[in-house]
Amino acid sequence: GINNISAEGAVSIYPNPSTGEFTLNAEIGEGEVAIYNIEGERVYTKNGSKYSSAIVLDEPSGIYFLQFKTEQGTGTKKIIIQK
């Protein structure tokens, strides 16, 4: 729904693909960010509010999913690690 769109627009992550170092820009109120691998295992978690932060994932190359829950709703972004 509409909540998803505003939540999706509030979060950006770059560069994507990356070797494992990402910058996360999140304009979300109170929220949680988690990253899962393709098997659904959580490899990263962060609670926070409005922030720009570095995420360093020491994970093998592949597809990962950045999931966020915010006051505006929830969303998922696909991120790729290429080493």
PDB file of C-alpha atoms in Angstrom:
ATOM      1  CA  GLY A   1       0.000   0.000   0.000  1.00  0.00           C
ATOM      2  CA  ILE A   2       0.899   3.642   0.288  1.00  0.00           C
ATOM      3  CA  ASN A   3       2.798   3.035   3.537  1.00  0.00           C
ATOM      4  CA  ASN A   4       5.191   0.762   1.698  1.00  0.00           C
ATOM      5  CA  ILE A   5       6.003   3.427  -0.869  1.00  0.00           C
ATOM      6  CA  SER A   6       6.872   6.085   1.694  1.00  0.00           C
ATOM      7  CA  ALA A   7       8.955   3.631   3.700  1.00  0.00           C
ATOM      8  CA  GLU A   8      10.781   2.445   0.568  1.00  0.00           C
ATOM      9  CA  GLY A   9      11.581   6.022  -0.387  1.00  0.00           C
ATOM     10  CA  ALA A  10      12.940   6.781   3.075  1.00  0.00           C
ATOM     11  CA  VAL A  11      15.751   4.246   2.827  1.00  0.00           C
ATOM     12  CA  SER A  12      18.599   4.113   0.338  1.00  0.00           C
ATOM     13  CA  ILE A  13      21.718   1.975   0.351  1.00  0.00           C
ATOM     14  CA  TYR A  14      24.743   2.413  -1.893  1.00  0.00           C
ATOM     15  CA  PRO A  15      26.932   1.467  -3.632  1.00  0.00           C
ATOM     16  CA  ASN A  16      24.935  -1.516  -4.795  1.00  0.00           C
ATOM     17  CA  PRO A  17      26.476  -3.906  -5.792  1.00  0.00           C
ATOM     18  CA  SER A  18      29.345  -3.528  -3.316  1.00  0.00           C
ATOM     19  CA  THR A  19      32.243  -5.595  -2.003  1.00  0.00           C
ATOM     20  CA  GLY A  20      30.484  -5.592   1.381  1.00  0.00           C
ATOM     21  CA  GLU A  21      30.785  -1.966   2.465  1.00  0.00           C
ATOM     22  CA  PHE A  22      27.555  -0.033   2.109  1.00  0.00           C
ATOM     23  CA  THR A  23      26.323   3.376   3.187  1.00  0.00           C
ATOM     24  CA  LEU A  24      22.786   3.332   4.518  1.00  0.00           C
ATOM     25  CA  ASN A  25      20.738   6.510   4.442  1.00  0.00           C
ATOM     26  CA  ALA A  26      17.545   6.119   6.406  1.00  0.00           C
ATOM     27  CA  GLU A  27      15.063   8.877   7.034  1.00  0.00           C
ATOM     28  CA  ILE A  28      12.870   6.796   9.251  1.00  0.00           C
ATOM     29  CA  GLY A  29      11.571   7.541  12.701  1.00  0.00           C
ATOM     30  CA  GLU A  30      12.190   4.824  15.235  1.00  0.00           C
ATOM     31  CA  GLY A  31      12.944   1.728  13.274  1.00  0.00           C
ATOM     32  CA  GLU A  32      14.908  -1.453  12.839  1.00  0.00           C
ATOM     33  CA  VAL A  33      17.115  -2.492   9.968  1.00  0.00           C
ATOM     34  CA  ALA A  34      18.080  -6.113   9.350  1.00  0.00           C
ATOM     35  CA  ILE A  35      19.940  -7.822   6.530  1.00  0.00           C
ATOM     36  CA  TYR A  36      19.271 -11.435   5.583  1.00  0.00           C
ATOM     37  CA  ASN A  37      21.094 -13.760   3.249  1.00  0.00           C
ATOM     38  CA  ILE A  38      19.364 -15.792   0.563  1.00  0.00           C
ATOM     39  CA  GLU A  39      18.796 -18.617   3.077  1.00  0.00           C
ATOM     40  CA  GLY A  40      16.919 -16.226   5.342  1.00  0.00           C
ATOM     41  CA  GLU A  41      19.611 -16.069   8.016  1.00  0.00           C
ATOM     42  CA  ARG A  42      20.014 -12.673   9.663  1.00  0.00           C
ATOM     43  CA  VAL A  43      23.542 -11.351   9.144  1.00  0.00           C
ATOM     44  CA  TYR A  44      23.103  -7.766  10.402  1.00  0.00           C
ATOM     45  CA  THR A  45      20.784  -5.829  12.698  1.00  0.00           C
ATOM     46  CA  LYS A  46      20.631  -2.193  13.675  1.00  0.00           C
ATOM     47  CA  ASN A  47      18.086  -0.220  15.638  1.00  0.00           C
ATOM     48  CA  GLY A  48      18.021   3.464  15.021  1.00  0.00           C
ATOM     49  CA  SER A  49      16.337   6.610  13.969  1.00  0.00           C
ATOM     50  CA  LYS A  50      17.381   9.066  11.279  1.00  0.00           C
ATOM     51  CA  TYR A  51      20.934   8.272  10.398  1.00  0.00           C
ATOM     52  CA  SER A  52      23.483   7.751   7.722  1.00  0.00           C
ATOM     53  CA  SER A  53      25.725   4.889   8.633  1.00  0.00           C
ATOM     54  CA  ALA A  54      28.317   2.570   7.232  1.00  0.00           C
ATOM     55  CA  ILE A  55      27.451  -1.104   7.079  1.00  0.00           C
ATOM     56  CA  VAL A  56      30.298  -3.546   6.648  1.00  0.00           C
ATOM     57  CA  LEU A  57      29.233  -7.088   5.830  1.00  0.00           C
ATOM     58  CA  ASP A  58      31.935  -9.733   5.954  1.00  0.00           C
ATOM     59  CA  GLU A  59      29.826 -12.126   3.932  1.00  0.00           C
ATOM     60  CA  PRO A  60      30.381 -14.101   0.725  1.00  0.00           C
ATOM     61  CA  SER A  61      29.299 -12.768  -2.655  1.00  0.00           C
ATOM     62  CA  GLY A  62      25.601 -13.119  -3.281  1.00  0.00           C
ATOM     63  CA  ILE A  63      22.185 -11.552  -2.923  1.00  0.00           C
ATOM     64  CA  TYR A  64      21.030 -10.170   0.417  1.00  0.00           C
ATOM     65  CA  PHE A  65      17.846  -8.494   1.539  1.00  0.00           C
ATOM     66  CA  LEU A  66      17.771  -5.308   3.583  1.00  0.00           C
ATOM     67  CA  GLN A  67      14.542  -5.289   5.572  1.00  0.00           C
ATOM     68  CA  PHE A  68      13.344  -2.323   7.542  1.00  0.00           C
ATOM     69  CA  LYS A  69      10.443  -1.674   9.871  1.00  0.00           C
ATOM     70  CA  THR A  70       9.533   1.937  10.491  1.00  0.00           C
ATOM     71  CA  GLU A  71       6.701   4.144  11.645  1.00  0.00           C
ATOM     72  CA  GLN A  72       5.848   4.563   7.950  1.00  0.00           C
ATOM     73  CA  GLY A  73       5.670   0.846   7.308  1.00  0.00           C
ATOM     74  CA  THR A  74       7.995  -1.917   6.244  1.00  0.00           C
ATOM     75  CA  GLY A  75      10.034  -2.480   3.143  1.00  0.00           C
ATOM     76  CA  THR A  76      12.713  -4.627   1.590  1.00  0.00           C
ATOM     77  CA  LYS A  77      15.593  -3.746  -0.698  1.00  0.00           C
ATOM     78  CA  LYS A  78      17.790  -6.234  -2.514  1.00  0.00           C
ATOM     79  CA  ILE A  79      21.520  -5.670  -2.111  1.00  0.00           C
ATOM     80  CA  ILE A  80      24.317  -7.521  -3.839  1.00  0.00           C
ATOM     81  CA  ILE A  81      27.816  -8.317  -2.616  1.00  0.00           C
ATOM     82  CA  GLN A  82      30.347  -8.867  -5.394  1.00  0.00           C
ATOM     83  CA  LYS A  83      33.889  -9.632  -4.288  1.00  0.00           C
TER      84      LYS A  83
END
